[in-house]
Every structure is written in structure tokens, then in C-alpha cells.
Coordinates of C-alpha atoms and ligand atoms in Angstrom, one line a residue:
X1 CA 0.0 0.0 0.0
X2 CA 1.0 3.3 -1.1
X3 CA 1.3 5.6 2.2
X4 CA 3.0 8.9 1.1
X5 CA 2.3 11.5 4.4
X6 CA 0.5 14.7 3.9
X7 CA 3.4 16.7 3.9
X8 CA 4.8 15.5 0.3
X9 CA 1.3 15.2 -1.2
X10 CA 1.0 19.2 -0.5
X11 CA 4.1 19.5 -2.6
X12 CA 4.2 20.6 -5.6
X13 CA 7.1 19.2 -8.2
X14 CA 9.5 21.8 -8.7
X15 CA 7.7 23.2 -12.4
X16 CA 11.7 24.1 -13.8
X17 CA 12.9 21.1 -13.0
X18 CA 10.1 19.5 -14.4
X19 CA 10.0 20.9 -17.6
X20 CA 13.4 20.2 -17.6
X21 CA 12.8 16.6 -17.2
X22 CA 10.7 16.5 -19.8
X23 CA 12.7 18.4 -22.5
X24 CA 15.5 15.8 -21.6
X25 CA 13.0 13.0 -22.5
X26 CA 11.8 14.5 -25.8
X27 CA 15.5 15.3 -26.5
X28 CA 16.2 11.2 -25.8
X29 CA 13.5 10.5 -28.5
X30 CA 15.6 12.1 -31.4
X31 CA 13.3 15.1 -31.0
X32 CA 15.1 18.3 -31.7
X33 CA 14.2 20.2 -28.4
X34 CA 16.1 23.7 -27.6
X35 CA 15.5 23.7 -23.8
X36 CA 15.3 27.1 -22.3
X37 CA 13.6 25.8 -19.3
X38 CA 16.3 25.7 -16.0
X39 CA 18.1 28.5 -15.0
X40 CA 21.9 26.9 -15.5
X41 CA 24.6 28.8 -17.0
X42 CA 26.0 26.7 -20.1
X43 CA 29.4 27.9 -19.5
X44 CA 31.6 25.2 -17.8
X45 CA 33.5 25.8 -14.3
X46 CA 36.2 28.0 -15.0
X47 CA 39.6 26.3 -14.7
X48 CA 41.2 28.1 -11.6
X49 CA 38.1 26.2 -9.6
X50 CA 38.5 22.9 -11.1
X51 CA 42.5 23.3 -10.4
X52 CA 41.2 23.8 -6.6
X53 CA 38.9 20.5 -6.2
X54 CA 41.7 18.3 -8.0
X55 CA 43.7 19.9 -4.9
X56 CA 41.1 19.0 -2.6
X57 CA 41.0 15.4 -3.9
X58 CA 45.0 14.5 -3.6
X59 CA 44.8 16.4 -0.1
X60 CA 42.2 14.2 1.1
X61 CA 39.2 16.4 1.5
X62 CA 37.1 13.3 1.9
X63 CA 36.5 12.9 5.2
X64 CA 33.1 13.6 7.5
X65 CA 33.9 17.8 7.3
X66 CA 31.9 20.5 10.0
X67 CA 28.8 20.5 9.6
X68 CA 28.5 23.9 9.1
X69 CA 32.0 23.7 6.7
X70 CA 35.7 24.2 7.0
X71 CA 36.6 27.3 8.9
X72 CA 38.9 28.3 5.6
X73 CA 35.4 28.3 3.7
X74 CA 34.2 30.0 5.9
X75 CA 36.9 32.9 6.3
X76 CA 37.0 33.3 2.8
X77 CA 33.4 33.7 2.8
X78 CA 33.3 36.4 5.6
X79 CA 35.9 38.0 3.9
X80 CA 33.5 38.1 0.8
X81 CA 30.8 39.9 2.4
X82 CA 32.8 42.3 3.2
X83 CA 34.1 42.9 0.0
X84 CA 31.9 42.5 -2.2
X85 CA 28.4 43.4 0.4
X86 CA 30.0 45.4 3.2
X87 CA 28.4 42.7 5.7
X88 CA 29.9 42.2 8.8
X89 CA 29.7 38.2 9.2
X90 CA 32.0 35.8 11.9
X91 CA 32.7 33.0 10.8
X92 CA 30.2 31.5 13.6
X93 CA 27.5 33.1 11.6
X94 CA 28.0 31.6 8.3
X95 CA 26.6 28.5 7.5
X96 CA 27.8 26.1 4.1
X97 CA 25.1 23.7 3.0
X98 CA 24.5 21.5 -0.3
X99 CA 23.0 24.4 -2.4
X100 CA 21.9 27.3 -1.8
X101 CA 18.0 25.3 -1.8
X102 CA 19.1 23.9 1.1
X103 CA 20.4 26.7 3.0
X104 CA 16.6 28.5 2.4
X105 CA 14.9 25.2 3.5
X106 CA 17.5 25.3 6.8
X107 CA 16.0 28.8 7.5
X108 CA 12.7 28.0 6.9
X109 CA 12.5 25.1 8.9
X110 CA 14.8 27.1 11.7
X111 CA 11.8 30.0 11.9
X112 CA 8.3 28.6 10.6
X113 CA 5.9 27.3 13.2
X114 CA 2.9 26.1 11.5
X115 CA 0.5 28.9 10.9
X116 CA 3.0 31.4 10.3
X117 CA 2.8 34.1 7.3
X118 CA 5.8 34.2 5.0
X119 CA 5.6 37.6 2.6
X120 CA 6.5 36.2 -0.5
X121 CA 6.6 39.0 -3.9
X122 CA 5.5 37.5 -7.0
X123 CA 6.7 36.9 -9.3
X124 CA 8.8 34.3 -6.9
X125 CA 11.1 31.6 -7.5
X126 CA 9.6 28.3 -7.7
X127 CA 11.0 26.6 -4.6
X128 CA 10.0 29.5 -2.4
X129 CA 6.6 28.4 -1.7
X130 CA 6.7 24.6 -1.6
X131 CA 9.7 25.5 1.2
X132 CA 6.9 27.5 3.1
X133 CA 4.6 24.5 2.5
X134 CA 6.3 21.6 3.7
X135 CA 7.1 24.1 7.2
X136 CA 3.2 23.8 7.3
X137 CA 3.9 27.8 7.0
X138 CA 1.7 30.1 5.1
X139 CA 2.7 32.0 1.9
X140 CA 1.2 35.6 1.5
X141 CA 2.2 36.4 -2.2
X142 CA 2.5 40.3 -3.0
X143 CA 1.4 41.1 -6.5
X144 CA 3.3 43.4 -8.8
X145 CA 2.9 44.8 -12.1
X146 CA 5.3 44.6 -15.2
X147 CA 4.7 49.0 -15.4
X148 CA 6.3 48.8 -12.1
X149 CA 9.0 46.5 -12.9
X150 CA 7.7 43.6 -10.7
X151 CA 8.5 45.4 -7.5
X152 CA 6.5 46.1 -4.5
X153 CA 6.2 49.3 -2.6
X154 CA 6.6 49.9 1.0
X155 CA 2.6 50.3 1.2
X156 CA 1.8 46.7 -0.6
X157 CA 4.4 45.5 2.3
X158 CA 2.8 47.5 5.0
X159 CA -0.5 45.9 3.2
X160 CA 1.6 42.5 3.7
X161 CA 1.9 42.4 7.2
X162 CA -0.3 40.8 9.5
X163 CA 0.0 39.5 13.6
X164 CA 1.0 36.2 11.8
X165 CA 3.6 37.6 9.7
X166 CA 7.2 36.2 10.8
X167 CA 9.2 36.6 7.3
X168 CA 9.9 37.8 4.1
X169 CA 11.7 36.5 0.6
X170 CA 12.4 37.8 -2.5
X171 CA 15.5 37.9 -4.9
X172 CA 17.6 40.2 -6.0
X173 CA 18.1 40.5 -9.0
X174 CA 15.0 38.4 -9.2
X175 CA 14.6 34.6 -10.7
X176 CA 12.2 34.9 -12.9
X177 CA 12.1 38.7 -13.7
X178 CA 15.6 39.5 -13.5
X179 CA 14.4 42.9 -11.6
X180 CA 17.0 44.1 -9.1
X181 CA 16.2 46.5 -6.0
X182 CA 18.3 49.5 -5.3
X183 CA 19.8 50.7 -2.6
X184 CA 16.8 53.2 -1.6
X185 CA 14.1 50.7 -2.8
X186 CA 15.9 48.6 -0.5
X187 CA 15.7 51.4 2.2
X188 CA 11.7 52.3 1.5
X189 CA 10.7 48.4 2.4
X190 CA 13.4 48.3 5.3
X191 CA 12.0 51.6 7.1
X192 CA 8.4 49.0 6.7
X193 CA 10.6 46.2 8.3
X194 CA 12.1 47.6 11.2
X195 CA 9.1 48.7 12.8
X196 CA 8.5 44.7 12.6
X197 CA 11.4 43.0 14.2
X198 CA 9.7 39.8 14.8
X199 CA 10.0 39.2 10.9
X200 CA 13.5 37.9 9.5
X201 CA 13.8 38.9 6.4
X202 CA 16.2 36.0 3.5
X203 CA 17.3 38.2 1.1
X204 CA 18.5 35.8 -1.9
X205 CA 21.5 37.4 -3.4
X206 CA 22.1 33.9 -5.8
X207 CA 22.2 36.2 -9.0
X208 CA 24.9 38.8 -7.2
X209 CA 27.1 39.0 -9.9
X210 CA 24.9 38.6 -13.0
X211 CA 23.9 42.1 -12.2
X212 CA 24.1 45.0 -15.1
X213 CA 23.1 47.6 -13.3
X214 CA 26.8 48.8 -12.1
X215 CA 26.1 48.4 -8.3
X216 CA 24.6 45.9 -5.5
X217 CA 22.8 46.6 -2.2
X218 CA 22.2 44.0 0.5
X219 CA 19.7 44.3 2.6
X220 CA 21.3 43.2 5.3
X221 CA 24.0 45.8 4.7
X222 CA 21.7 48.4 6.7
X223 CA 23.2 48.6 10.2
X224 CA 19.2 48.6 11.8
X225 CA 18.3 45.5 9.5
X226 CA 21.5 43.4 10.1
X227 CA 20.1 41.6 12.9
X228 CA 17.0 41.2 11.3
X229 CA 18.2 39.6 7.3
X230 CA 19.3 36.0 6.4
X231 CA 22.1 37.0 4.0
X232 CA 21.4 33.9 0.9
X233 CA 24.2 33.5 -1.9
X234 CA 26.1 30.3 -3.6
X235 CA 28.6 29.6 -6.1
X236 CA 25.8 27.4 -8.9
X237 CA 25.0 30.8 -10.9
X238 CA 27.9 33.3 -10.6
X239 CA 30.4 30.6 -10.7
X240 CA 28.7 28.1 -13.4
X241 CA 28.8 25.4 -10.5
X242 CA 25.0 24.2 -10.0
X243 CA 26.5 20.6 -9.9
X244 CA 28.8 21.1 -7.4
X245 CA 26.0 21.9 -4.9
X246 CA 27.2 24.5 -2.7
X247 CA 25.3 27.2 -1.0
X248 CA 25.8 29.5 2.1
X249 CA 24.0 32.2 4.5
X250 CA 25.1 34.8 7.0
X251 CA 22.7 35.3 9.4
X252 CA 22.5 36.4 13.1
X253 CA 23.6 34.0 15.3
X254 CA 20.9 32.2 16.9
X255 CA 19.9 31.5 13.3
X256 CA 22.7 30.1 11.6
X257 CA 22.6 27.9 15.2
X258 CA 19.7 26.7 14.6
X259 CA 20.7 25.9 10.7
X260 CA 23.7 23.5 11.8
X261 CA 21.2 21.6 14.1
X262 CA 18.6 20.7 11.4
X263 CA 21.4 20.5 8.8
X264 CA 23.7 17.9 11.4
X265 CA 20.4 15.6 11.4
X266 CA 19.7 16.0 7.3
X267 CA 22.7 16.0 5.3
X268 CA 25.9 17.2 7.7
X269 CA 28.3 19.6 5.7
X270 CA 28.7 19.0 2.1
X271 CA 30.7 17.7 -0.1
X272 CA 34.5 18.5 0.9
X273 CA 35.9 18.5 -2.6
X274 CA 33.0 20.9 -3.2
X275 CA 34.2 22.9 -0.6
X276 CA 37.7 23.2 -1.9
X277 CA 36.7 24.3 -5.1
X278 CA 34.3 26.8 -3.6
X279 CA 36.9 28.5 -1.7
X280 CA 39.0 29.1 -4.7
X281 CA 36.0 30.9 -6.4
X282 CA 34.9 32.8 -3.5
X283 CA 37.6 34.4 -2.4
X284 CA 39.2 35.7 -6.3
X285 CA 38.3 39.1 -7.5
X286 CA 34.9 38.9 -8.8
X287 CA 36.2 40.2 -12.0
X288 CA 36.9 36.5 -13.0
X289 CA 33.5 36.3 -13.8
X290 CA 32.9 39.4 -15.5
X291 CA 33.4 37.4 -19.2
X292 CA 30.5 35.4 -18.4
X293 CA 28.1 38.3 -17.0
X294 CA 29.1 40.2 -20.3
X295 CA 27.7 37.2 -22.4
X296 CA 25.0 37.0 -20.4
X297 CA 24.2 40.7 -21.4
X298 CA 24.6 40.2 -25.4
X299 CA 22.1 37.2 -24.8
X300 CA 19.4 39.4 -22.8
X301 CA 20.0 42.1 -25.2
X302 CA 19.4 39.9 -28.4
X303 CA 16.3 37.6 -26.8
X304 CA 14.5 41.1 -25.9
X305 CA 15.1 42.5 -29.3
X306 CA 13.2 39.4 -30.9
X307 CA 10.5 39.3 -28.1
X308 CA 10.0 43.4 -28.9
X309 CA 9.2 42.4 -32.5
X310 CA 6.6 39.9 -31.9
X311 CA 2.7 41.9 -31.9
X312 CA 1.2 41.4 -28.2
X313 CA 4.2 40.4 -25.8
X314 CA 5.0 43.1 -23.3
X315 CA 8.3 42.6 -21.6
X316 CA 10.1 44.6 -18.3
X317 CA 14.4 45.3 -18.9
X318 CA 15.7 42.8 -16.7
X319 CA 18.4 44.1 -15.3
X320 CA 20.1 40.9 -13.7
X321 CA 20.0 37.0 -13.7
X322 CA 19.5 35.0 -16.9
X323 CA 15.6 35.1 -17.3
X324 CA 13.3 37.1 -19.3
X325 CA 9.9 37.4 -18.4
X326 CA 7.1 38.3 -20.8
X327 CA 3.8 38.8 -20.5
X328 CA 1.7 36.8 -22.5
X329 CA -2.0 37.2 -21.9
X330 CA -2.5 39.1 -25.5
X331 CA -2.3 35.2 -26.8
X332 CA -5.0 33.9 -24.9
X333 CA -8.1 33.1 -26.2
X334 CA -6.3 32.2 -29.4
X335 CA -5.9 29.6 -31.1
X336 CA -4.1 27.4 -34.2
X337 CA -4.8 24.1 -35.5
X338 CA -6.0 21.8 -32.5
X339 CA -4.6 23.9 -29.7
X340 CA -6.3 26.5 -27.8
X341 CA -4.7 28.8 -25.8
X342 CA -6.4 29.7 -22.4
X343 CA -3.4 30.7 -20.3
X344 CA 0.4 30.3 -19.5
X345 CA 0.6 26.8 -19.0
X346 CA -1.3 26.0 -22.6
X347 CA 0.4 28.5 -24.1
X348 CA 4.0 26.9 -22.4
X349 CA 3.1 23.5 -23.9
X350 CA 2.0 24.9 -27.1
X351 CA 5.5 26.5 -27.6
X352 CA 6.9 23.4 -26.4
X353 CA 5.1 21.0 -28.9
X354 CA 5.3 23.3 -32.0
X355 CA 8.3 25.3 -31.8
X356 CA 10.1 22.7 -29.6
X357 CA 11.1 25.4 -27.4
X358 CA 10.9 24.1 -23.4
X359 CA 10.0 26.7 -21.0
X360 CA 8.4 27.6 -18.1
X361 CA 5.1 28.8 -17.2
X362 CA 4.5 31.8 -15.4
X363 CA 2.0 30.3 -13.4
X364 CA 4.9 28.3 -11.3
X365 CA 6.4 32.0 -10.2
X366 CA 2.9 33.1 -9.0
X367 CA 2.5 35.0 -12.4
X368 CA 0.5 33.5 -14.5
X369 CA 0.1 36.0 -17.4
X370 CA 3.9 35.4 -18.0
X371 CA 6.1 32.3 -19.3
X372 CA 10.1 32.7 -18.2
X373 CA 12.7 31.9 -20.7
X374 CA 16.0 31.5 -19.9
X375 CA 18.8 32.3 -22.2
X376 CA 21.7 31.1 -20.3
X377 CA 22.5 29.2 -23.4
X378 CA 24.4 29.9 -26.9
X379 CA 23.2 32.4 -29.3
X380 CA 23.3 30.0 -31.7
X381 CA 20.3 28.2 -29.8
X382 CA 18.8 31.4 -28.7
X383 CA 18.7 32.0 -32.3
X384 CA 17.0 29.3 -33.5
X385 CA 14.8 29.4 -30.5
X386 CA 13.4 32.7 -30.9
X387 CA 13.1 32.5 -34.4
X388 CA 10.8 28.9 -33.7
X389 CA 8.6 31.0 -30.8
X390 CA 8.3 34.0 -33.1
X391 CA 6.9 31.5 -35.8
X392 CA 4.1 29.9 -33.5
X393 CA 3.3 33.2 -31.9
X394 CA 2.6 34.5 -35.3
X395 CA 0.1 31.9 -36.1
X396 CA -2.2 31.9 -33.3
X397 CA -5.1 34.0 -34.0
Ligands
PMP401 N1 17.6 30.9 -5.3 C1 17.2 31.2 -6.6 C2 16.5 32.5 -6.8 C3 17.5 30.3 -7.6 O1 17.1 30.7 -8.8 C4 18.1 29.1 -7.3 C5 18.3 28.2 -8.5 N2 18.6 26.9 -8.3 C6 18.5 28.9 -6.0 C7 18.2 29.8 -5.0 C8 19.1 27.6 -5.5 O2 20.4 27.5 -6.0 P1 21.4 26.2 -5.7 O3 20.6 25.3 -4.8 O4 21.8 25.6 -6.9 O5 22.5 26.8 -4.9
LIG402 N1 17.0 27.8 -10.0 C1 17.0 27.2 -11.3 C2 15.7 27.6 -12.0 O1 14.9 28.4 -11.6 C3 17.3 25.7 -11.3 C4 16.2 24.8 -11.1 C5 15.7 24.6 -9.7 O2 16.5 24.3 -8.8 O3 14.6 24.9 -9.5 O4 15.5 27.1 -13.1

């Protein structure tokens, strides 16, 4: 008899890892699928980083490690939020886990008593909610506008907040809109926030360096917020190194305590090779990656120039991350052939089945007028790929 508990029949499947999956599948079947679907930079792991984990390998890094990581790791990684985020963080209050995912699930867990209200902005990344979900917690989405560039104002915050309301989490810039709050955006919602110091706030920072704006703001960077943000970051985006599966936070003490508990019962620290090669990236000069943030801009500029030539789509500058974000709804209530488009996840499918183009429906990131394409992948693809979507667009009517 099949017994799965309550908790995982609440969850969701993660929709970009899904559609992932099934690109993969249609790919296997000799169909010719350009997959556009999972936020992953296609570039490898530069070569200074690999250098570091063959290291780590002939030094033996394969031991049982800290739970919470090597004290090097963790130097390095105080030493780079105050570099790059002018962060104060010991190396008590820094905690490595297996991704970046986990370290937002740690925190989650560590604060979210059943019942509790977690302010969530949409558009949000995927995970966010099924996190709040499986802590039996309770998402409160804020909804924002493409005219405003998906952000909220301090008033939809101070809308936000209720006697249940223990924390917030967005990204900046933001997976799937690629929006990225200033420094006094930052400071309108933290004067909301501080007058609220029962509610942590995780301010994902994952995208940090795939950032075209010129300059980056932490929350947590506000002396009269420090004590009250989760500082998230990792080396899978910035660093092409999603499979080494390496994620950190800062955080205020009693936090990243309570992290290393649930963490020493889950998984204990991860992987020590991982670790090695983490180190090397995190602590050189940012500017190594500056080649890949540069491409990353060519891509954004050349997918938004297609997308501005098709009739209907509307579509914010993203100004960060590797994801643009259209609206769609002028397509709905259209329709070609057999298919009829009724919303984002039709119109996601349709795309998918004509144009063999995979990607991912808004309606995963709480928007569901938008689908999010990623174009962390070769012009060449991109290419091909917009000129496929621009074909099938065309012919709905
Ligand atoms: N936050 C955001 C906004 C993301 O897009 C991702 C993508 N996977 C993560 C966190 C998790 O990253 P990872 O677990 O690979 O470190
Ligand atoms: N964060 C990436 C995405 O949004 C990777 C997939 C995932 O972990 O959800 O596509």
C-alpha cells in the first residue's frame, strides 16, 4: 500500500525542474528540443576552480567535514561579504550547505511554526513556496505589475503584514524577472521592516554577480536591518557550478545555530571537494567572472530584441539573472490548428510542442500572465529558438 504523508502530497514538483525533465525526455527521443527551461549557465566551471577541487582530492578532503563547513570556507566567505556586500559576518554566523536550496529550506524550517505568514513578492522563485509549504507555514504572495517592474512598494508590504507575519523573501536580481532592487528601494521596504522586528527577512542574493546595473545593495547591509536579514548566496550561478552543490547564509547567530542543528540531522556539511573548489572561487576578485556576466548581457539584449518584435508580448528590462519574463496574456483566447490557448501553462506547452522550445510557465512564479525563458544558453540556440517562438506566436489568431 502506497502511504505517502501529507506533507509531500501538499508538494508541488519543482515546475523548472520538471520541464526540464521533460525536454530531456523528448530530447532522448531524437526530438530536436532547444531547452530554455532551467536557470543553469551553459558555460563550464572555470579552470582556476577545477585546479582547486583536484587539490582537494590529492589532499584528502574526503573525510566527514563541519557540519557547518571548513573554517577556511568559511573565512573566505566572511571576507566576501565584506568585500563584495559590506556585511559584517563571523565565521560563527556563516553557514555552508548543499546548495543554496538547502540553505533556504534550513532557514525556513529554523523560523516557521505552523501557521505562520511568509511575505512572499511574486513573481517568486519556484521553490520558495513549496519550502513555506512543507514548514506547514503560510505563503502571502504580493502582487506586482510589469509597469512597475515587478517590485513592491513599502505600502503593498505594510498591506503584507499581519499579527502572523514572521518573514519575508524575494531575490535580487530576481529569478524569474531579473528585476534588481536599489539601494533606496531597498531602504523604502526596510524603514516598513524595522518597525517589525519579529520578521527575518532571507534576502536571496544567488544572482549577485549577474547584475548589469553597475552596483549591488544588501539588505542586510543596513546597520538597523543586520540583525534582522538571512544573507542567501552560492557559487551554482555566478560561478557556473549548479552541480557542485554549494550554497551559504550569514545570518544572526541564533539563526545560523539553529541551521547547523537541522542541517547535522539531514545531510551534515557537504561535499569537501565541493568545498575546496568553492573556496577558490569565493575568495578571487569577482572580476573572474565578469566574461560570463558580459555574455549574459549580449544574450538578454538579443532575446529582448526578438520578443520586442513579436505583436502582443509586453516585456520589463531585466536588469540581472538570466531570465526574461514576458507577458503573455494578448495570446490567450487564441488559437491554431487543434490547440487553444487559455493561459500560461497551454500557451508553455504549445511553444513546447510546436516550436520545440521548453519553457516555463508563469504560473509556477505566481505570475500566470507570463512564461520565463532563460537564455543562459548559446546564441546560436537562442537563435534558433526565438526564431521557432516567433513562428508559433505568429500563427495563433
Ligand atoms: N535561489 C534562486 C533565486 C534560484 O534561482 C536558485 C536556483 N537553483 C536557488 C536559489 C538555488 O540554487 P542552488 O541550490 O543551486 O545553490
Ligand atoms: N533555480 C533554477 C531555475 O529556476 C534551477 C532549477 C531549480 O533548482 O529549480 O531554473
Amino acid at each position: 500500500m502506497e502511504n505517502i504523508s501529507d506533507r509531500v502530497n501538499r508538494l508541488s514538483e519543482s515546475a523548472t525542474i520538471a520541464m526540464a525533465r521533460k525536454a530531456r525526455e523528448l530530447k532522448s527521443q531524437g526530438i530536436d528540443i532547444i531547452s530554455l527551461s532551467l536557470g543553469e549557465p551553459d558555460f563550464n566551471t572555470p579552470d582556476f576552480i577545477k585546479e582547486a577541487a583536484k587539490e582537494g582530492i590529492d589532499q584528502n578532503y574526503s573525510k566527514y567535514m563541519p557540519v557547518n563547513g571548513y573554517q577556511d570556507l568559511r573565512e573566505a566567505i566572511s571576507n566576501k561579504f565584506k568585500r563584495d556586500n559590506n556585511i559584517d559576518y563571523t565565521t560563527d554566523q556563516i553557514v555552508v550547505s548543499t546548495g543554496a536550496k538547502q540553505s533556504i529550506a534550513n532557514v525556513v524550517l529554523s523560523l516557521i511554526n505552523p501557521g505562520d505568514e511568509v511575505i512572499v513578492p511574486a513573481p517568486f522563485w519556484v521553490s520558495y513556496e513549496e519550502i513555506i509549504k512543507m514548514a506547514e507555514g503560510i505563503p502571502v504572495f504580493i502582487e506586482t505589475s510589469i509597469e512597475n517592474d515587478f517590485k513592491i512598494s513599502p505600502q503593498q508590504l505594510r498591506n503584507a503584514i499581519s499579527s502572523k507575519t514572521k518573514m519575508m523573501i524575494y531575490s535580487s536580481p530576481c529569478n524569474p524577472s531579473g528585476s534588481v532592487y536599489s539601494k533606496e528601494e531597498l531602504r523604502s521596504l526596510a524603514d516598513v521592516l524595522v518597525n517589525h522586528s519579529e520578521i527575518t527577512v532571507l534576502s536571496d542574493e544567488i544572482y549577485e554577480h549577474i547584475n548589469f546595473t553597475g552596483s549591488y545593495f544588501s539588505m542586510a547591509a543596513f546597520p538597523d536591518m543586520y540583525n534582522q536579514v538571512v544573507t542567501i548566496n552560492g557559487v551554482s550561478k555566478s560561478f557556473a557550478m549548479t552541480g557542485w552543490r554549494l550554497g551559504y547564509i550569514g545570518a544572526p547567530l541564533w539563526i545560523a545555530k539553529a541551521c547547523t542543528k537541522i542541517q547535522g540531522q539531514f545531510t551534515s556539511g557537504t561535499s569537501g571537494i565541493s568545498q575546496r573548489a568553492s573556496l577558490a572561487a569565493i575568495a578571487a576578485d569577482p572580476v573572474v567572472v565578469h566574461t560570463m556576466r558580459d555574455a549574459f548581457l549580449k544574450r538578454r539584449d538579443f532575446v529582448i530584441g526578438e520578443l520586442k518584435k513579436i505583436n502582443g508580448i509586453k516585456i520589463n528590462q531585466p536588469q540581472g539573472a538570466f531570465y526574461v519574463f514576458p507577458d503573455v496574456s494578448f495570446f490567450f483566447n487564441k488559437s491554431y490548428n487543434n490547440y487553444s490557448i487559455n493561459n500560461a501553462n497551454d500557451l508553455s506547452l504549445y511553444l513546447l510542442e510546436t516550436a520545440k522550445v521548453a519553457l516555463v510557465t508563469g504560473n509556477a512564479f505566481g505570475s500566470p500572465n507570463c512564461i520565463r525563458i532563460s537564455y543562459a544558453a548559446s546564441i546560436e540556440n537562442l537563435k534558433e529558438a526565438m526564431s521557432r517562438i516567433t513562428t508559433s506566436l505568429n500563427k495563433l489568431n
